Coordinates of N, CA and C in Angstrom, one line a residue:
M1 N -14.2 -7.0 -26.9 CA -13.4 -6.1 -26.0 C -12.0 -6.0 -26.5
S2 N -11.4 -4.9 -26.5 CA -10.0 -4.7 -27.0 C -9.1 -5.6 -26.1
R3 N -8.0 -6.1 -26.8 CA -7.0 -6.9 -26.0 C -6.3 -6.1 -25.0
H4 N -6.4 -4.7 -25.1 CA -5.8 -3.9 -24.1 C -6.7 -3.5 -22.9
A5 N -8.0 -3.8 -23.0 CA -8.9 -3.5 -21.9 C -8.7 -4.5 -20.8
I6 N -9.0 -4.0 -19.6 CA -8.9 -4.9 -18.4 C -10.2 -5.8 -18.4
D7 N -10.0 -7.1 -18.3 CA -11.1 -8.0 -18.1 C -10.7 -8.7 -16.9
P8 N -11.6 -8.9 -15.9 CA -11.3 -9.5 -14.6 C -10.9 -10.9 -14.7
R9 N -11.0 -11.6 -15.8 CA -10.6 -13.0 -15.9 C -9.7 -13.3 -17.1
I10 N -9.3 -12.3 -17.9 CA -8.5 -12.6 -19.1 C -7.3 -11.7 -19.1
A11 N -6.1 -12.3 -19.2 CA -4.9 -11.5 -19.4 C -4.4 -11.6 -20.8
A12 N -3.8 -10.6 -21.3 CA -3.4 -10.5 -22.7 C -2.2 -11.4 -23.0
A13 N -2.0 -11.8 -24.2 CA -0.9 -12.6 -24.6 C 0.4 -11.8 -24.5
V14 N 1.5 -12.5 -24.0 CA 2.8 -11.8 -23.9 C 3.8 -12.8 -24.4
C15 N 5.0 -12.3 -24.8 CA 6.0 -13.1 -25.4 C 7.0 -13.6 -24.2
G16 N 7.2 -14.9 -24.2 CA 8.2 -15.4 -23.4 C 7.8 -15.7 -21.9
A17 N 6.6 -15.4 -21.5 CA 6.2 -15.6 -20.2 C 4.7 -15.8 -20.1
V18 N 4.3 -16.6 -19.1 CA 2.8 -16.8 -18.9 C 2.4 -15.8 -17.9
L19 N 1.2 -15.2 -18.2 CA 0.6 -14.3 -17.2 C 0.0 -15.2 -16.1
A20 N 0.5 -15.1 -14.9 CA 0.1 -16.0 -13.8 C -0.8 -15.3 -12.8
A21 N -1.6 -16.1 -12.1 CA -2.4 -15.6 -11.1 C -1.6 -15.0 -9.9
G22 N -1.8 -13.8 -9.5 CA -1.1 -13.2 -8.4 C -1.8 -13.4 -7.1
L23 N -1.2 -12.9 -6.1 CA -1.8 -13.0 -4.8 C -2.7 -11.7 -4.7
G24 N -3.9 -11.9 -5.1 CA -4.8 -10.7 -5.1 C -4.7 -9.8 -6.3
G25 N -4.4 -10.3 -7.5 CA -4.3 -9.4 -8.6 C -3.8 -10.1 -9.9
L26 N -3.4 -9.3 -10.8 CA -2.9 -9.8 -12.1 C -1.4 -9.6 -12.2
L27 N -0.7 -10.5 -12.9 CA 0.8 -10.4 -13.1 C 1.1 -10.5 -14.6
G28 N 2.2 -9.9 -15.0 CA 2.8 -10.1 -16.3 C 4.2 -9.9 -16.2
G29 N 5.0 -10.8 -16.9 CA 6.5 -10.7 -16.9 C 7.1 -10.9 -18.2
L30 N 8.1 -10.1 -18.6 CA 8.9 -10.4 -19.8 C 10.3 -10.6 -19.4
P31 N 10.8 -11.8 -19.4 CA 12.2 -12.0 -19.1 C 13.1 -11.7 -20.3
A32 N 14.4 -11.4 -19.9 CA 15.3 -11.2 -21.0 C 16.0 -12.6 -21.3
T33 N 15.5 -13.2 -22.3 CA 16.1 -14.5 -22.7 C 16.4 -14.6 -24.2
P34 N 17.1 -13.6 -24.7 CA 17.4 -13.6 -26.1 C 18.3 -14.7 -26.5
A35 N 18.2 -15.2 -27.7 CA 19.0 -16.3 -28.2 C 20.5 -15.9 -28.3
D36 N 20.7 -14.6 -28.5 CA 22.1 -14.1 -28.7 C 22.7 -13.6 -27.4
G37 N 22.0 -13.7 -26.3 CA 22.5 -13.2 -25.1 C 22.4 -11.7 -24.9
G38 N 21.8 -11.0 -25.8 CA 21.7 -9.5 -25.8 C 20.6 -9.1 -24.9
P39 N 20.3 -7.8 -24.9 CA 19.4 -7.2 -23.9 C 17.9 -7.4 -24.1
G40 N 17.5 -8.3 -24.9 CA 16.1 -8.6 -25.0 C 15.4 -8.2 -26.3
P41 N 14.2 -8.6 -26.5 CA 13.5 -8.4 -27.8 C 13.2 -6.9 -28.0
G42 N 13.0 -6.6 -29.3 CA 12.6 -5.3 -29.7 C 11.2 -5.0 -29.4
R43 N 10.3 -6.0 -29.5 CA 8.9 -5.8 -29.2 C 8.4 -7.1 -28.6
S44 N 7.3 -7.0 -27.9 CA 6.7 -8.2 -27.5 C 5.9 -8.8 -28.6
A45 N 5.7 -10.1 -28.6 CA 5.0 -10.7 -29.7 C 3.5 -10.3 -29.7
A46 N 3.0 -9.8 -28.6 CA 1.6 -9.3 -28.6 C 1.4 -8.1 -29.5
A47 N 2.5 -7.4 -29.8 CA 2.4 -6.3 -30.8 C 2.5 -6.8 -32.2
G48 N 2.6 -8.1 -32.4 CA 2.6 -8.7 -33.8 C 4.0 -8.6 -34.5
S49 N 5.0 -8.3 -33.7 CA 6.4 -8.3 -34.3 C 7.1 -9.5 -34.0
P50 N 8.1 -9.9 -34.8 CA 9.0 -11.1 -34.5 C 9.6 -10.9 -33.2
A51 N 9.7 -12.0 -32.5 CA 10.4 -11.9 -31.1 C 11.7 -12.6 -31.2
R52 N 12.8 -11.8 -30.8 CA 14.1 -12.4 -30.8 C 14.4 -13.0 -29.5
T53 N 13.7 -13.9 -29.0 CA 13.9 -14.5 -27.7 C 14.0 -16.0 -27.9
S54 N 14.6 -16.7 -26.9 CA 14.7 -18.2 -26.9 C 13.4 -18.8 -26.6
V55 N 12.4 -18.1 -26.1 CA 11.1 -18.6 -25.9 C 10.2 -17.8 -26.9
A56 N 9.8 -18.5 -28.0 CA 9.2 -17.7 -29.1 C 7.7 -17.6 -29.0
A57 N 7.1 -18.5 -28.2 CA 5.6 -18.5 -28.3 C 5.0 -17.4 -27.4
S58 N 3.9 -16.9 -27.9 CA 3.1 -16.0 -27.0 C 2.0 -16.9 -26.3
V59 N 1.8 -16.6 -25.1 CA 0.9 -17.4 -24.3 C -0.2 -16.6 -23.7
A60 N -1.5 -17.0 -23.8 CA -2.6 -16.3 -23.2 C -3.1 -17.2 -22.1
A61 N -3.4 -16.6 -20.9 CA -4.0 -17.4 -19.8 C -5.1 -16.6 -19.2
A62 N -6.2 -17.3 -18.9 CA -7.3 -16.7 -18.2 C -6.9 -16.9 -16.7
V63 N -6.9 -15.8 -16.0 CA -6.5 -15.8 -14.6 C -7.5 -15.2 -13.7
P64 N -7.7 -15.7 -12.5 CA -8.6 -15.0 -11.6 C -7.9 -13.7 -11.1
A65 N -8.7 -12.8 -10.8 CA -8.2 -11.5 -10.3 C -9.0 -11.2 -9.0
R66 N -8.6 -11.9 -8.0 CA -9.4 -11.9 -6.7 C -9.5 -10.5 -6.2
A67 N -8.5 -9.7 -6.3 CA -8.5 -8.4 -5.8 C -8.4 -7.3 -6.8
A68 N -8.7 -7.7 -8.1 CA -8.7 -6.7 -9.1 C -9.8 -5.6 -8.9
S69 N -10.8 -6.0 -8.1 CA -11.9 -5.0 -7.8 C -11.6 -4.1 -6.6
V70 N -10.4 -4.4 -5.9 CA -10.0 -3.5 -4.8 C -9.8 -2.1 -5.3
R71 N -10.4 -1.2 -4.6 CA -10.3 0.2 -4.9 C -9.6 1.0 -3.8
V72 N -8.3 1.2 -4.0 CA -7.5 1.9 -2.9 C -6.9 3.1 -3.5
A73 N -7.1 4.2 -2.8 CA -6.5 5.5 -3.2 C -5.5 5.9 -2.2
Y74 N -4.3 6.1 -2.6 CA -3.2 6.5 -1.6 C -2.8 7.9 -1.9
P75 N -2.3 8.6 -0.8 CA -1.8 10.0 -1.0 C -0.8 10.1 -2.0
A76 N -0.7 11.2 -2.7 CA 0.4 11.5 -3.7 C 1.7 11.5 -2.9
G77 N 2.8 11.3 -3.7 CA 4.1 11.4 -3.2 C 4.7 10.2 -2.4
R78 N 4.0 9.1 -2.5 CA 4.5 7.9 -1.8 C 5.4 7.0 -2.7
G79 N 5.5 7.4 -3.9 CA 6.2 6.5 -4.9 C 7.6 6.3 -4.4
G80 N 8.4 7.3 -4.0 CA 9.7 7.1 -3.6 C 9.9 6.1 -2.5
G81 N 9.1 6.2 -1.4 CA 9.2 5.2 -0.3 C 8.9 3.8 -0.8
V82 N 7.9 3.7 -1.7 CA 7.5 2.4 -2.2 C 8.6 1.8 -3.0
R83 N 9.3 2.6 -3.8 CA 10.4 2.1 -4.6 C 11.5 1.6 -3.7
Q84 N 11.8 2.3 -2.7 CA 12.9 1.8 -1.8 C 12.5 0.5 -1.1
Q85 N 11.2 0.4 -0.7 CA 10.8 -0.9 -0.1 C 11.0 -2.0 -1.0
I86 N 10.5 -1.9 -2.3 CA 10.6 -2.9 -3.2 C 12.1 -3.3 -3.5
L87 N 12.9 -2.2 -3.7 CA 14.3 -2.5 -4.0 C 15.0 -3.3 -2.8
R88 N 14.6 -2.9 -1.6 CA 15.2 -3.7 -0.4 C 14.7 -5.1 -0.5
M89 N 13.5 -5.3 -0.8 CA 13.0 -6.7 -0.8 C 13.6 -7.5 -1.9
V90 N 13.7 -6.9 -3.1 CA 14.4 -7.5 -4.2 C 15.8 -7.9 -3.9
N91 N 16.5 -7.0 -3.3 CA 17.9 -7.3 -2.9 C 18.1 -8.3 -1.8
A92 N 17.1 -8.4 -0.9 CA 17.1 -9.4 0.1 C 17.0 -10.8 -0.6
E93 N 16.0 -10.9 -1.5 CA 15.8 -12.2 -2.2 C 17.1 -12.5 -3.0
R94 N 17.7 -11.5 -3.7 CA 18.9 -11.8 -4.5 C 20.0 -12.3 -3.6
A95 N 20.2 -11.7 -2.4 CA 21.3 -12.0 -1.5 C 21.1 -13.5 -1.1
R96 N 19.9 -13.9 -0.9 CA 19.6 -15.3 -0.5 C 20.0 -16.3 -1.6
H97 N 20.1 -15.8 -2.8 CA 20.4 -16.7 -3.9 C 21.7 -16.4 -4.6
G98 N 22.5 -15.7 -3.9 CA 23.9 -15.5 -4.3 C 24.1 -14.4 -5.4
C99 N 23.1 -13.5 -5.6 CA 23.2 -12.5 -6.6 C 23.6 -11.2 -6.0
R100 N 24.3 -10.4 -6.7 CA 24.7 -9.1 -6.2 C 23.4 -8.2 -6.1
A101 N 23.5 -7.2 -5.2 CA 22.4 -6.2 -5.1 C 22.2 -5.4 -6.3
L102 N 21.0 -5.0 -6.6 CA 20.7 -4.1 -7.7 C 20.8 -2.7 -7.1
R103 N 21.2 -1.7 -7.9 CA 21.2 -0.3 -7.6 C 19.9 0.4 -8.2
A104 N 19.4 1.4 -7.5 CA 18.3 2.1 -8.1 C 18.8 2.9 -9.3
S105 N 18.0 2.9 -10.3 CA 18.3 3.7 -11.5 C 17.3 4.7 -11.8
A106 N 17.7 6.0 -11.8 CA 16.8 7.1 -12.1 C 16.1 6.9 -13.4
R107 N 16.8 6.5 -14.4 CA 16.2 6.4 -15.8 C 15.2 5.2 -15.8
L108 N 15.6 4.1 -15.2 CA 14.6 3.0 -15.1 C 13.5 3.3 -14.2
N109 N 13.7 4.1 -13.2 CA 12.5 4.5 -12.4 C 11.5 5.3 -13.2
R110 N 12.1 6.2 -14.0 CA 11.2 7.0 -14.9 C 10.5 6.1 -15.9
L111 N 11.2 5.2 -16.5 CA 10.6 4.2 -17.5 C 9.4 3.5 -16.8
A112 N 9.7 2.9 -15.6 CA 8.7 2.1 -14.9 C 7.5 3.0 -14.4
Q113 N 7.8 4.2 -13.9 CA 6.8 5.0 -13.4 C 5.9 5.5 -14.5
D114 N 6.5 5.9 -15.6 CA 5.7 6.4 -16.8 C 4.8 5.3 -17.2
Y115 N 5.2 4.0 -17.2 CA 4.4 3.0 -17.7 C 3.3 2.6 -16.7
S116 N 3.5 2.6 -15.5 CA 2.5 2.4 -14.5 C 1.4 3.5 -14.6
G117 N 1.9 4.7 -14.8 CA 0.9 5.8 -15.0 C 0.1 5.7 -16.2
E118 N 0.8 5.2 -17.3 CA 0.1 5.1 -18.6 C -1.0 4.0 -18.5
M119 N -0.7 2.9 -17.8 CA -1.7 1.8 -17.6 C -2.8 2.3 -16.8
A120 N -2.5 3.0 -15.7 CA -3.6 3.6 -14.9 C -4.5 4.5 -15.6
A121 N -3.9 5.5 -16.4 CA -4.6 6.5 -17.1 C -5.5 5.9 -18.2
G122 N -4.9 4.8 -18.9 CA -5.5 4.2 -20.0 C -6.5 3.1 -19.7
G123 N -6.4 2.6 -18.4 CA -7.3 1.5 -18.0 C -7.0 0.2 -18.7
F124 N -5.7 -0.1 -18.9 CA -5.3 -1.4 -19.5 C -4.2 -2.0 -18.7
F125 N -3.9 -3.3 -19.0 CA -2.9 -4.0 -18.3 C -2.2 -5.0 -19.3
G126 N -1.0 -4.8 -19.5 CA -0.2 -5.7 -20.4 C 1.1 -5.0 -20.7
H127 N 2.0 -5.8 -21.2 CA 3.4 -5.3 -21.6 C 3.3 -4.4 -22.8
T128 N 2.3 -4.6 -23.7 CA 2.2 -3.8 -24.9 C 1.1 -2.8 -24.7
D129 N 1.4 -1.5 -25.0 CA 0.4 -0.5 -24.8 C -0.6 -0.4 -25.9
P130 N -1.7 0.4 -25.8 CA -2.7 0.5 -26.9 C -2.1 0.9 -28.2
A131 N -0.9 1.6 -28.2 CA -0.3 2.1 -29.4 C 0.6 1.0 -30.0
G132 N 0.7 -0.2 -29.4 CA 1.5 -1.2 -29.9 C 2.9 -1.2 -29.5
R133 N 3.3 -0.4 -28.5 CA 4.7 -0.3 -28.1 C 4.9 -1.2 -26.9
G134 N 6.0 -2.0 -27.0 CA 6.5 -2.9 -26.0 C 7.5 -2.2 -25.1
P135 N 8.0 -2.9 -24.1 CA 9.0 -2.3 -23.2 C 10.2 -1.8 -23.8
W136 N 10.8 -2.5 -24.8 CA 12.0 -2.0 -25.5 C 11.7 -0.8 -26.3
D137 N 10.5 -0.7 -26.9 CA 10.2 0.5 -27.6 C 10.1 1.7 -26.7
R138 N 9.5 1.6 -25.5 CA 9.4 2.6 -24.6 C 10.8 3.0 -24.0
A139 N 11.6 2.0 -23.8 CA 13.0 2.3 -23.3 C 13.8 3.1 -24.3
R140 N 13.7 2.7 -25.6 CA 14.4 3.5 -26.6 C 14.0 4.9 -26.7
A141 N 12.7 5.1 -26.5 CA 12.1 6.5 -26.6 C 12.7 7.4 -25.4
L142 N 13.1 6.8 -24.3 CA 13.7 7.5 -23.2 C 15.2 7.5 -23.2
G143 N 15.8 6.8 -24.2 CA 17.2 6.8 -24.3 C 17.8 5.7 -23.4
V144 N 17.0 4.7 -22.9 CA 17.4 3.7 -22.1 C 17.9 2.5 -23.0
R145 N 19.2 2.1 -22.8 CA 19.8 1.1 -23.7 C 20.0 -0.2 -23.0
N146 N 19.8 -0.3 -21.7 CA 20.2 -1.5 -21.0 C 19.1 -2.3 -20.4
L147 N 17.8 -2.1 -20.9 CA 16.7 -2.8 -20.4 C 16.8 -4.3 -20.6
G148 N 16.6 -5.1 -19.6 CA 16.8 -6.5 -19.7 C 15.5 -7.3 -19.5
G149 N 14.6 -6.8 -18.7 CA 13.3 -7.5 -18.4 C 12.3 -6.6 -17.7
E150 N 11.1 -7.0 -17.7 CA 10.0 -6.2 -17.1 C 9.0 -7.1 -16.4
N151 N 8.7 -6.7 -15.1 CA 7.6 -7.3 -14.4 C 6.5 -6.3 -14.2
I152 N 5.2 -6.7 -14.4 CA 4.1 -5.8 -14.1 C 3.1 -6.5 -13.2
A153 N 2.3 -5.8 -12.6 CA 1.2 -6.4 -11.7 C 0.1 -5.4 -11.5
M154 N -1.0 -5.8 -11.2 CA -2.2 -4.9 -10.9 C -3.0 -5.5 -9.8
G155 N -3.4 -4.6 -8.9 CA -4.4 -5.0 -7.9 C -3.8 -5.3 -6.5
Q156 N -2.5 -5.6 -6.4 CA -1.9 -5.9 -5.1 C -1.8 -4.6 -4.3
P157 N -2.3 -4.4 -3.1 CA -2.4 -3.1 -2.5 C -1.1 -2.6 -1.8
T158 N -0.1 -3.5 -1.6 CA 1.1 -3.1 -0.9 C 2.3 -3.6 -1.5
P159 N 3.5 -3.0 -1.3 CA 4.7 -3.5 -1.8 C 5.0 -5.0 -1.4
Q160 N 4.6 -5.3 -0.2 CA 4.8 -6.7 0.3 C 3.9 -7.7 -0.5
A161 N 2.7 -7.2 -0.8 CA 1.8 -8.1 -1.5 C 2.2 -8.3 -2.9
V162 N 2.7 -7.3 -3.6 CA 3.1 -7.4 -5.0 C 4.4 -8.2 -5.1
M163 N 5.3 -8.1 -4.1 CA 6.5 -8.9 -4.1 C 6.2 -10.3 -3.9
A164 N 5.3 -10.6 -3.0 CA 4.9 -12.0 -2.7 C 4.3 -12.6 -4.0
A165 N 3.5 -11.8 -4.7 CA 2.9 -12.3 -6.0 C 4.0 -12.6 -7.0
W166 N 4.9 -11.7 -7.2 CA 6.0 -11.9 -8.2 C 6.9 -13.1 -7.8
M167 N 7.2 -13.2 -6.5 CA 8.1 -14.3 -6.1 C 7.4 -15.7 -6.2
G168 N 6.1 -15.6 -6.2 CA 5.3 -16.9 -6.3 C 5.0 -17.3 -7.8
S169 N 5.5 -16.5 -8.7 CA 5.3 -16.8 -10.1 C 6.7 -17.1 -10.8
P170 N 6.9 -18.2 -11.4 CA 8.3 -18.6 -11.9 C 8.9 -17.6 -12.8
G171 N 8.1 -17.0 -13.8 CA 8.7 -16.1 -14.7 C 9.2 -14.8 -14.0
H172 N 8.3 -14.3 -13.1 CA 8.7 -13.0 -12.4 C 9.8 -13.2 -11.4
R173 N 9.8 -14.4 -10.8 CA 10.9 -14.7 -9.9 C 12.2 -14.8 -10.6
A174 N 12.1 -15.4 -11.8 CA 13.4 -15.5 -12.6 C 14.0 -14.1 -12.9
N175 N 13.1 -13.1 -13.2 CA 13.6 -11.8 -13.5 C 14.3 -11.2 -12.2
I176 N 13.6 -11.4 -11.1 CA 14.1 -10.8 -9.8 C 15.4 -11.5 -9.4
L177 N 15.6 -12.7 -9.7 CA 16.8 -13.5 -9.3 C 17.8 -13.7 -10.5
D178 N 17.7 -12.9 -11.5 CA 18.6 -13.0 -12.6 C 19.9 -12.2 -12.2
C179 N 21.0 -13.0 -12.0 CA 22.2 -12.4 -11.5 C 22.9 -11.5 -12.6
R180 N 22.4 -11.5 -13.8 CA 23.0 -10.7 -14.8 C 22.6 -9.2 -14.6
Y181 N 21.5 -9.0 -14.0 CA 21.0 -7.6 -13.9 C 21.8 -6.8 -12.8
R182 N 21.9 -5.5 -13.1 CA 22.7 -4.6 -12.2 C 21.8 -3.5 -11.6
S183 N 20.7 -3.2 -12.2 CA 19.9 -2.0 -11.8 C 18.4 -2.3 -11.9
L184 N 17.7 -1.4 -11.2 CA 16.2 -1.6 -11.1 C 15.5 -0.3 -11.1
G185 N 14.4 -0.3 -11.8 CA 13.5 0.9 -11.7 C 12.1 0.3 -11.3
V186 N 11.4 1.1 -10.5 CA 10.1 0.7 -10.0 C 9.1 1.8 -10.2
G187 N 7.9 1.4 -10.6 CA 6.9 2.4 -10.8 C 5.6 1.9 -10.2
V188 N 4.8 2.8 -9.6 CA 3.5 2.4 -9.1 C 2.5 3.6 -9.3
S189 N 1.3 3.3 -9.7 CA 0.3 4.3 -9.9 C -0.9 3.9 -9.2
Y190 N -1.4 4.8 -8.2 CA -2.6 4.5 -7.5 C -3.7 5.3 -8.1
A191 N -4.9 4.8 -8.1 CA -6.1 5.5 -8.6 C -7.3 5.1 -7.8
A192 N -8.2 6.0 -7.5 CA -9.4 5.6 -6.8 C -10.3 4.6 -7.6
S193 N -10.1 4.6 -9.0 CA -10.9 3.7 -9.8 C -10.3 2.4 -10.0
G194 N -9.2 2.1 -9.5 CA -8.6 0.8 -9.7 C -7.1 0.7 -9.3
G195 N -6.5 -0.5 -9.6 CA -5.1 -0.6 -9.4 C -4.8 -1.1 -8.0
P196 N -3.6 -0.8 -7.5 CA -2.5 -0.1 -8.1 C -1.9 -0.9 -9.3
W197 N -1.3 -0.1 -10.2 CA -0.5 -0.7 -11.3 C 1.0 -0.6 -10.9
W198 N 1.6 -1.8 -11.0 CA 3.0 -1.9 -10.6 C 3.9 -2.2 -11.8
T199 N 5.1 -1.7 -11.9 CA 6.1 -2.0 -12.9 C 7.5 -2.1 -12.3
Q200 N 8.2 -3.2 -12.7 CA 9.6 -3.3 -12.4 C 10.3 -3.4 -13.7
D201 N 11.3 -2.5 -13.9 CA 12.2 -2.6 -15.1 C 13.6 -2.9 -14.6
F202 N 14.2 -4.0 -15.2 CA 15.5 -4.5 -14.8 C 16.5 -4.1 -15.9
G203 N 17.7 -3.6 -15.4 CA 18.8 -3.2 -16.3 C 20.0 -4.1 -16.2
F204 N 20.7 -4.3 -17.4 CA 22.0 -4.9 -17.4 C 23.1 -4.0 -16.9

């Protein structure tokens, strides 16, 4: 099976973060931890490129996907409301930990939404797409220069469920509570055949 195909028990290798078991789904997170303090690696190590991060190893983990088989189809047009819910929950968590609120970014929203849609359409899950592009490759293609980190998830049916999953995983929690970040983009793609696929893109 391709490393990009969804397997209900195997998550692909990513750079700088362990794919952790979510609350009813799969998770993946790439934190911004470059050795030079800059905006993150050019590619994930899963794409076979050198990683310019302080955590150099790629880690693969077999994880249960208790709700990966959940099949939920939502009406079109709910993305905006979902984005606002997640932004509010992210900012509530950040306020509790002394970090300033993130602002919604139209460009990061597009980056995140495009990638959630790509994962849903392609039936894969991971930070690296089947063409070998990582988050920073996709960001550059859209003219986004301030990407700092990315969280993804699959199978959690609601914004509350995916936020609980991300906050329960150290790497994803670290992205959410990184006080260096200033902006956030959120993407979600619903399909009758699987998902939802969630993406958070954080900006400096």
